Amino acid sequence: QSATTDGTTGGGGVLADLTGQTMRGASNLLSQLGFRQGAGIVGTLGNVASSGGPAAVDDSVRATESCQRILTGWAIGGDGHCLHPATGHPFGRGVPHSKVGLMILHWDNPEGRVSGETDTTGLRIHYTPKLRQHDQGMMRVGVPMSELSLPPGQPRYLVDDVCPEMCMARLPQIFITGYWLHMHLTGRRIMTRVLRENRVTGRKDEVGRLSDFAFDFARQPFVTLNETITVRGETDTLETVCLFDTTGRTEYTRGGLSAREEMCYTFISYYPAMEGVTKCHSEEWWRCTSWGQVGAAALTAGR
């Protein structure tokens, strides 16, 4: 079945494989790519794309707020993202929130040093009319950009975020199939742990970990797990910890889209998809995170 640019089809379909590698002719300024699915666009994106600066970021967020279902992403050093063989992203007539596919590109050009640059980056999307067994979901966990404020001159500065019970209740049981860890230039280590309540001891035991203890901004692959990690909303917690090195900075580093700003996110690929669950952190309207220091010792110890 054929699909048009707005995602409508002659029937139903499923996105079976999304390849996020850069194409020949891609700009060296490209740092990140995201692809989302949604019900539509608010306003006009043409003016947003040409205006640039912080105002453009705010405008683009408002215009694309209905496109919050993340399908895949790419960052420097990454390649394609193949879904679990039993999963796919449904789209087409009768499928909610699948009218528009939105690709978001981040270019980093500090102080406008480069001019006249062109970019032909794109996505190659594979789909099939045969629905797969499970709908794939993508969820972002970590520290919201608005909460990041890193002091200068700190060789080991930690931030963390924990998804509390009120958020986990929306995830009765899911299976993690892969992940993408994302920070910027001062990021050194990042870890998301699955913590499970031990009803005998009352402690939270680690039952799964997504981590990179030698994070490199120039090497950010999407990792596909050989075995899925089970997350049970009733007993489990998702905790994300990031470690930064700001010894080369003389001013505070804020959270933001620029490579000179920072992020602390883990993008989790899982099934079955849970409707309305795209984020699990404190900027979300249902307050899906709380602050704590659980796991900080594990990250700094380098276990």
mmCIF file of C-alpha atoms in Angstrom:
data_model
loop_
_atom_site.group_PDB
_atom_site.id
_atom_site.type_symbol
_atom_site.label_atom_id
_atom_site.label_comp_id
_atom_site.label_asym_id
_atom_site.label_seq_id
_atom_site.Cartn_x
_atom_site.Cartn_y
_atom_site.Cartn_z
ATOM 1 C CA GLN A 1 0.000 0.000 0.000
ATOM 2 C CA SER A 2 1.288 3.434 -0.853
ATOM 3 C CA ALA A 3 1.566 6.328 1.590
ATOM 4 C CA THR A 4 1.342 10.025 0.791
ATOM 5 C CA THR A 5 3.457 12.700 2.465
ATOM 6 C CA ASP A 6 0.824 13.395 5.109
ATOM 7 C CA GLY A 7 0.819 9.748 6.230
ATOM 8 C CA THR A 8 -2.582 8.744 4.849
ATOM 9 C CA THR A 9 -2.875 5.412 3.060
ATOM 10 C CA GLY A 10 -5.366 3.401 1.103
ATOM 11 C CA GLY A 11 -5.720 1.186 4.144
ATOM 12 C CA GLY A 12 -3.676 0.346 7.218
ATOM 13 C CA GLY A 13 0.067 -0.008 7.414
ATOM 14 C CA VAL A 14 2.902 -0.390 9.876
ATOM 15 C CA LEU A 15 6.295 1.290 9.889
ATOM 16 C CA ALA A 16 8.563 -1.699 10.178
ATOM 17 C CA ASP A 17 11.986 -0.072 10.093
ATOM 18 C CA LEU A 18 13.125 3.537 10.365
ATOM 19 C CA THR A 19 16.622 4.281 9.141
ATOM 20 C CA GLY A 20 18.092 7.441 10.644
ATOM 21 C CA GLN A 21 21.509 7.560 9.006
ATOM 22 C CA THR A 22 22.661 10.731 7.284
ATOM 23 C CA MET A 23 22.519 10.846 3.499
ATOM 24 C CA ARG A 24 25.286 11.867 1.097
ATOM 25 C CA GLY A 25 25.625 15.647 1.080
ATOM 26 C CA ALA A 26 24.562 16.124 4.707
ATOM 27 C CA SER A 27 25.873 19.234 6.401
ATOM 28 C CA ASN A 28 28.663 18.897 8.954
ATOM 29 C CA LEU A 29 26.610 21.269 11.103
ATOM 30 C CA LEU A 30 23.903 18.660 11.661
ATOM 31 C CA SER A 31 23.939 17.398 15.250
ATOM 32 C CA GLN A 32 20.554 15.784 15.809
ATOM 33 C CA LEU A 33 17.453 14.544 14.008
ATOM 34 C CA GLY A 34 14.072 13.516 15.346
ATOM 35 C CA PHE A 35 11.017 12.000 13.685
ATOM 36 C CA ARG A 36 7.583 12.251 15.269
ATOM 37 C CA GLN A 37 4.034 11.264 14.452
ATOM 38 C CA GLY A 38 1.026 13.429 15.209
ATOM 39 C CA ALA A 39 -2.479 14.636 14.473
ATOM 40 C CA GLY A 40 -1.510 17.883 12.777
ATOM 41 C CA ILE A 41 0.441 21.147 12.836
ATOM 42 C CA VAL A 42 -0.638 24.334 14.599
ATOM 43 C CA GLY A 43 0.185 27.491 12.632
ATOM 44 C CA THR A 44 2.753 27.798 9.840
ATOM 45 C CA LEU A 45 6.185 26.203 10.029
ATOM 46 C CA GLY A 46 7.620 28.154 7.096
ATOM 47 C CA ASN A 47 8.138 31.322 9.129
ATOM 48 C CA VAL A 48 9.591 29.338 12.031
ATOM 49 C CA ALA A 49 12.245 27.698 9.861
ATOM 50 C CA SER A 50 13.598 30.989 8.528
ATOM 51 C CA SER A 51 13.536 33.106 11.672
ATOM 52 C CA GLY A 52 16.143 31.326 13.825
ATOM 53 C CA GLY A 53 17.123 32.058 17.437
ATOM 54 C CA PRO A 54 15.321 31.382 20.743
ATOM 55 C CA ALA A 55 12.017 32.809 19.455
ATOM 56 C CA ALA A 56 12.028 30.248 16.634
ATOM 57 C CA VAL A 57 12.554 27.454 19.145
ATOM 58 C CA ASP A 58 9.545 28.612 21.154
ATOM 59 C CA ASP A 59 7.418 28.980 18.007
ATOM 60 C CA SER A 60 8.377 25.538 16.733
ATOM 61 C CA VAL A 61 7.526 23.919 20.063
ATOM 62 C CA ARG A 62 4.064 25.504 19.998
ATOM 63 C CA ALA A 63 3.476 24.628 16.350
ATOM 64 C CA THR A 64 4.445 20.985 16.797
ATOM 65 C CA GLU A 65 2.928 20.320 20.202
ATOM 66 C CA SER A 66 0.458 17.863 18.689
ATOM 67 C CA CYS A 67 3.360 15.864 17.215
ATOM 68 C CA GLN A 68 4.699 14.437 20.455
ATOM 69 C CA ARG A 69 4.740 10.744 19.596
ATOM 70 C CA ILE A 70 8.437 10.024 19.016
ATOM 71 C CA LEU A 71 9.160 7.356 16.407
ATOM 72 C CA THR A 72 12.936 7.527 16.048
ATOM 73 C CA GLY A 73 15.939 9.793 16.300
ATOM 74 C CA TRP A 74 19.542 10.228 15.225
ATOM 75 C CA ALA A 75 22.575 12.049 16.615
ATOM 76 C CA ILE A 76 26.220 12.382 15.611
ATOM 77 C CA GLY A 77 27.900 8.986 15.228
ATOM 78 C CA GLY A 78 24.630 7.079 14.979
ATOM 79 C CA ASP A 79 23.243 4.931 12.216
ATOM 80 C CA GLY A 80 19.910 3.249 11.462
ATOM 81 C CA HIS A 81 17.232 2.226 13.957
ATOM 82 C CA CYS A 82 15.704 -1.202 13.318
ATOM 83 C CA LEU A 83 12.645 -2.084 15.341
ATOM 84 C CA HIS A 84 12.120 -5.321 17.259
ATOM 85 C CA PRO A 85 10.940 -7.973 14.735
ATOM 86 C CA ALA A 86 7.578 -8.351 16.509
ATOM 87 C CA THR A 87 6.829 -4.611 16.576
ATOM 88 C CA GLY A 88 6.002 -1.671 14.347
ATOM 89 C CA HIS A 89 4.472 1.824 14.345
ATOM 90 C CA PRO A 90 0.908 1.715 12.933
ATOM 91 C CA PHE A 91 -0.271 4.479 10.610
ATOM 92 C CA GLY A 92 -2.995 5.143 8.081
ATOM 93 C CA ARG A 93 -6.763 5.629 8.078
ATOM 94 C CA GLY A 94 -8.390 4.923 11.391
ATOM 95 C CA VAL A 95 -5.117 5.119 13.334
ATOM 96 C CA PRO A 96 -5.204 8.005 15.852
ATOM 97 C CA HIS A 97 -2.498 10.669 15.736
ATOM 98 C CA SER A 98 -0.986 9.450 12.452
ATOM 99 C CA LYS A 99 -1.941 12.207 10.023
ATOM 100 C CA VAL A 100 1.463 13.919 10.004
ATOM 101 C CA GLY A 101 5.047 12.703 10.109
ATOM 102 C CA LEU A 102 7.333 15.482 11.355
ATOM 103 C CA MET A 103 11.116 15.408 10.911
ATOM 104 C CA ILE A 104 13.038 17.856 13.142
ATOM 105 C CA LEU A 105 16.668 18.738 12.381
ATOM 106 C CA HIS A 106 19.125 20.483 14.724
ATOM 107 C CA TRP A 107 22.040 22.321 13.124
ATOM 108 C CA ASP A 108 24.744 23.862 15.297
ATOM 109 C CA ASN A 109 26.456 26.932 13.839
ATOM 110 C CA PRO A 110 27.815 29.052 16.729
ATOM 111 C CA GLU A 111 27.900 32.775 15.930
ATOM 112 C CA GLY A 112 27.053 32.050 12.290
ATOM 113 C CA ARG A 113 30.624 31.078 11.417
ATOM 114 C CA VAL A 114 29.563 29.012 8.390
ATOM 115 C CA SER A 115 27.395 30.442 5.594
ATOM 116 C CA GLY A 116 25.930 29.032 2.397
ATOM 117 C CA GLU A 117 25.697 25.501 3.823
ATOM 118 C CA THR A 118 23.224 23.023 2.306
ATOM 119 C CA ASP A 119 21.866 19.778 3.721
ATOM 120 C CA THR A 120 20.183 16.802 2.071
ATOM 121 C CA THR A 121 19.744 14.684 5.197
ATOM 122 C CA GLY A 122 16.638 12.494 5.279
ATOM 123 C CA LEU A 123 15.059 9.311 6.555
ATOM 124 C CA ARG A 124 14.436 6.081 4.706
ATOM 125 C CA ILE A 125 11.268 4.500 6.105
ATOM 126 C CA HIS A 126 10.281 0.879 5.441
ATOM 127 C CA TYR A 127 6.679 -0.197 5.905
ATOM 128 C CA THR A 128 4.485 -3.238 5.347
ATOM 129 C CA PRO A 129 0.718 -3.791 5.030
ATOM 130 C CA LYS A 130 1.042 -6.717 7.468
ATOM 131 C CA LEU A 131 0.482 -5.515 11.011
ATOM 132 C CA ARG A 132 3.001 -6.838 13.484
ATOM 133 C CA GLN A 133 2.139 -8.377 16.815
ATOM 134 C CA HIS A 134 2.847 -5.321 18.993
ATOM 135 C CA ASP A 135 2.770 -1.538 18.561
ATOM 136 C CA GLN A 136 6.204 -0.058 19.292
ATOM 137 C CA GLY A 137 6.446 2.875 21.691
ATOM 138 C CA MET A 138 9.161 5.452 22.353
ATOM 139 C CA MET A 139 9.438 7.240 25.684
ATOM 140 C CA ARG A 140 11.798 9.978 26.851
ATOM 141 C CA VAL A 141 13.094 9.938 30.423
ATOM 142 C CA GLY A 142 15.666 12.139 32.130
ATOM 143 C CA VAL A 143 16.103 15.688 33.383
ATOM 144 C CA PRO A 144 14.018 18.407 31.659
ATOM 145 C CA MET A 145 16.081 21.086 29.918
ATOM 146 C CA SER A 146 14.416 23.739 32.069
ATOM 147 C CA GLU A 147 15.860 22.092 35.190
ATOM 148 C CA LEU A 148 19.484 21.986 33.983
ATOM 149 C CA SER A 149 21.848 24.620 35.365
ATOM 150 C CA LEU A 150 25.428 23.376 35.609
ATOM 151 C CA PRO A 151 27.959 25.484 37.547
ATOM 152 C CA PRO A 152 31.334 26.119 35.864
ATOM 153 C CA GLY A 153 34.587 24.490 36.923
ATOM 154 C CA GLN A 154 33.036 21.209 38.131
ATOM 155 C CA PRO A 155 34.789 17.978 37.013
ATOM 156 C CA ARG A 156 32.019 15.671 38.296
ATOM 157 C CA TYR A 157 28.630 17.365 38.498
ATOM 158 C CA LEU A 158 25.614 15.056 38.866
ATOM 159 C CA VAL A 159 21.947 15.543 38.024
ATOM 160 C CA ASP A 160 19.206 12.930 38.220
ATOM 161 C CA ASP A 161 15.498 12.357 37.837
ATOM 162 C CA VAL A 162 13.270 9.534 39.092
ATOM 163 C CA CYS A 163 9.869 8.533 37.705
ATOM 164 C CA PRO A 164 7.539 8.069 40.716
ATOM 165 C CA GLU A 165 4.613 5.702 41.135
ATOM 166 C CA MET A 166 2.052 8.079 39.618
ATOM 167 C CA CYS A 167 3.926 7.890 36.311
ATOM 168 C CA MET A 168 4.772 4.191 36.434
ATOM 169 C CA ALA A 169 1.082 3.371 36.966
ATOM 170 C CA ARG A 170 0.592 4.196 33.265
ATOM 171 C CA LEU A 171 2.984 1.377 32.347
ATOM 172 C CA PRO A 172 1.384 -1.871 33.622
ATOM 173 C CA GLN A 173 4.129 -3.966 31.959
ATOM 174 C CA ILE A 174 6.391 -3.049 29.071
ATOM 175 C CA PHE A 175 9.455 -4.592 27.418
ATOM 176 C CA ILE A 176 12.442 -2.386 26.556
ATOM 177 C CA THR A 177 13.953 -3.307 23.173
ATOM 178 C CA GLY A 178 16.532 -0.544 22.717
ATOM 179 C CA TYR A 179 17.636 2.944 23.712
ATOM 180 C CA TRP A 180 19.421 6.129 22.717
ATOM 181 C CA LEU A 181 21.421 8.104 25.305
ATOM 182 C CA HIS A 182 21.761 11.832 24.687
ATOM 183 C CA MET A 183 23.861 14.611 26.226
ATOM 184 C CA HIS A 184 25.982 17.407 24.751
ATOM 185 C CA LEU A 185 29.619 18.557 24.971
ATOM 186 C CA THR A 186 30.120 18.482 28.766
ATOM 187 C CA GLY A 187 28.394 15.092 29.223
ATOM 188 C CA ARG A 188 30.667 12.291 30.471
ATOM 189 C CA ARG A 189 28.433 9.513 31.846
ATOM 190 C CA ILE A 190 24.735 8.703 31.569
ATOM 191 C CA MET A 191 22.664 5.887 32.993
ATOM 192 C CA THR A 192 19.007 4.898 33.225
ATOM 193 C CA ARG A 193 18.260 2.107 35.686
ATOM 194 C CA VAL A 194 15.205 -0.072 36.186
ATOM 195 C CA LEU A 195 14.742 -0.398 39.950
ATOM 196 C CA ARG A 196 12.357 -3.030 41.337
ATOM 197 C CA GLU A 197 10.861 -3.071 44.803
ATOM 198 C CA ASN A 198 12.013 -6.054 46.861
ATOM 199 C CA ARG A 199 8.986 -6.886 48.975
ATOM 200 C CA VAL A 200 11.113 -8.862 51.423
ATOM 201 C CA THR A 201 13.803 -6.266 52.151
ATOM 202 C CA GLY A 202 11.825 -3.163 51.162
ATOM 203 C CA ARG A 203 14.746 -1.984 49.027
ATOM 204 C CA LYS A 204 14.861 -1.077 45.337
ATOM 205 C CA ASP A 205 17.037 -3.588 43.466
ATOM 206 C CA GLU A 206 18.505 -2.881 40.044
ATOM 207 C CA VAL A 207 17.093 -5.284 37.445
ATOM 208 C CA GLY A 208 18.177 -3.491 34.275
ATOM 209 C CA ARG A 209 20.548 -0.752 33.133
ATOM 210 C CA LEU A 210 20.948 1.404 30.012
ATOM 211 C CA SER A 211 24.278 3.207 30.293
ATOM 212 C CA ASP A 212 27.375 4.717 28.729
ATOM 213 C CA PHE A 213 30.255 5.444 31.139
ATOM 214 C CA ALA A 214 32.462 6.856 28.362
ATOM 215 C CA PHE A 215 29.983 9.167 26.660
ATOM 216 C CA ASP A 216 31.240 10.885 23.510
ATOM 217 C CA PHE A 217 29.168 13.606 21.829
ATOM 218 C CA ALA A 218 30.556 12.484 18.461
ATOM 219 C CA ARG A 219 29.402 8.866 18.999
ATOM 220 C CA GLN A 220 25.718 8.524 19.859
ATOM 221 C CA PRO A 221 24.340 5.274 18.415
ATOM 222 C CA PHE A 222 20.909 3.784 18.945
ATOM 223 C CA VAL A 223 21.481 0.548 20.899
ATOM 224 C CA THR A 224 19.315 -2.500 20.190
ATOM 225 C CA LEU A 225 19.189 -4.984 23.072
ATOM 226 C CA ASN A 226 19.797 -8.688 22.492
ATOM 227 C CA GLU A 227 17.296 -9.442 25.258
ATOM 228 C CA THR A 228 14.403 -7.232 26.307
ATOM 229 C CA ILE A 229 14.221 -5.676 29.795
ATOM 230 C CA THR A 230 10.877 -6.042 31.566
ATOM 231 C CA VAL A 231 9.465 -3.009 33.379
ATOM 232 C CA ARG A 232 6.514 -3.517 35.741
ATOM 233 C CA GLY A 233 4.694 -0.350 36.650
ATOM 234 C CA GLU A 234 3.401 -1.741 39.926
ATOM 235 C CA THR A 235 6.819 -2.412 41.451
ATOM 236 C CA ASP A 236 9.427 -0.630 39.295
ATOM 237 C CA THR A 237 10.981 2.817 38.968
ATOM 238 C CA LEU A 238 12.943 4.386 36.102
ATOM 239 C CA GLU A 239 15.852 6.541 37.250
ATOM 240 C CA THR A 240 18.202 8.571 35.044
ATOM 241 C CA VAL A 241 21.551 9.994 36.212
ATOM 242 C CA CYS A 242 23.950 12.177 34.204
ATOM 243 C CA LEU A 243 27.498 13.253 35.050
ATOM 244 C CA PHE A 244 29.003 16.408 33.507
ATOM 245 C CA ASP A 245 32.485 17.952 33.389
ATOM 246 C CA THR A 246 32.365 21.768 33.201
ATOM 247 C CA THR A 247 36.021 22.472 34.021
ATOM 248 C CA GLY A 248 36.424 24.290 30.701
ATOM 249 C CA ARG A 249 33.456 26.602 31.304
ATOM 250 C CA THR A 250 33.512 30.018 32.994
ATOM 251 C CA GLU A 251 29.729 30.523 33.116
ATOM 252 C CA TYR A 252 26.724 28.389 34.031
ATOM 253 C CA THR A 253 25.651 25.905 31.357
ATOM 254 C CA ARG A 254 21.886 25.857 30.883
ATOM 255 C CA GLY A 255 19.705 23.201 29.362
ATOM 256 C CA GLY A 256 18.859 23.764 25.694
ATOM 257 C CA LEU A 257 19.043 22.662 22.066
ATOM 258 C CA SER A 258 22.468 24.145 21.269
ATOM 259 C CA ALA A 259 25.516 21.888 21.589
ATOM 260 C CA ARG A 260 26.965 24.502 23.986
ATOM 261 C CA GLU A 261 23.912 23.980 26.207
ATOM 262 C CA GLU A 262 23.111 20.610 27.763
ATOM 263 C CA MET A 263 20.658 17.731 27.831
ATOM 264 C CA CYS A 264 20.251 14.595 29.947
ATOM 265 C CA TYR A 265 17.840 12.261 28.168
ATOM 266 C CA THR A 266 17.372 8.571 27.501
ATOM 267 C CA PHE A 267 15.016 7.649 24.680
ATOM 268 C CA ILE A 268 13.560 4.208 25.403
ATOM 269 C CA SER A 269 12.123 2.005 22.654
ATOM 270 C CA TYR A 270 9.582 -0.457 24.073
ATOM 271 C CA TYR A 271 6.423 -2.465 23.481
ATOM 272 C CA PRO A 272 3.474 -2.547 23.760
ATOM 273 C CA ALA A 273 2.983 1.180 23.160
ATOM 274 C CA MET A 274 1.004 2.961 25.880
ATOM 275 C CA GLU A 275 -1.348 5.671 24.626
ATOM 276 C CA GLY A 276 -0.351 9.148 25.762
ATOM 277 C CA VAL A 277 2.978 8.100 27.299
ATOM 278 C CA THR A 278 5.748 9.963 25.468
ATOM 279 C CA LYS A 279 7.669 11.492 28.411
ATOM 280 C CA CYS A 280 8.382 10.559 31.997
ATOM 281 C CA HIS A 281 9.932 13.571 33.686
ATOM 282 C CA SER A 282 9.017 16.645 35.659
ATOM 283 C CA GLU A 283 8.085 19.038 32.854
ATOM 284 C CA GLU A 284 5.198 16.790 31.778
ATOM 285 C CA TRP A 285 1.766 17.989 32.847
ATOM 286 C CA TRP A 286 1.041 14.960 35.009
ATOM 287 C CA ARG A 287 4.295 15.497 36.961
ATOM 288 C CA CYS A 288 6.043 12.249 36.164
ATOM 289 C CA THR A 289 9.257 12.717 38.107
ATOM 290 C CA SER A 290 10.718 13.706 41.428
ATOM 291 C CA TRP A 291 14.282 14.604 42.405
ATOM 292 C CA GLY A 292 16.579 12.313 44.349
ATOM 293 C CA GLN A 293 20.109 10.919 44.611
ATOM 294 C CA VAL A 294 19.363 7.210 44.121
ATOM 295 C CA GLY A 295 22.031 5.721 41.849
ATOM 296 C CA ALA A 296 24.437 8.651 41.907
ATOM 297 C CA ALA A 297 26.969 6.544 43.768
ATOM 298 C CA ALA A 298 26.736 3.838 41.114
ATOM 299 C CA LEU A 299 27.424 6.332 38.315
ATOM 300 C CA THR A 300 30.419 7.988 40.000
ATOM 301 C CA ALA A 301 31.886 4.643 41.104
ATOM 302 C CA GLY A 302 32.000 3.482 37.475
ATOM 303 C CA ARG A 303 30.396 0.119 38.182
#
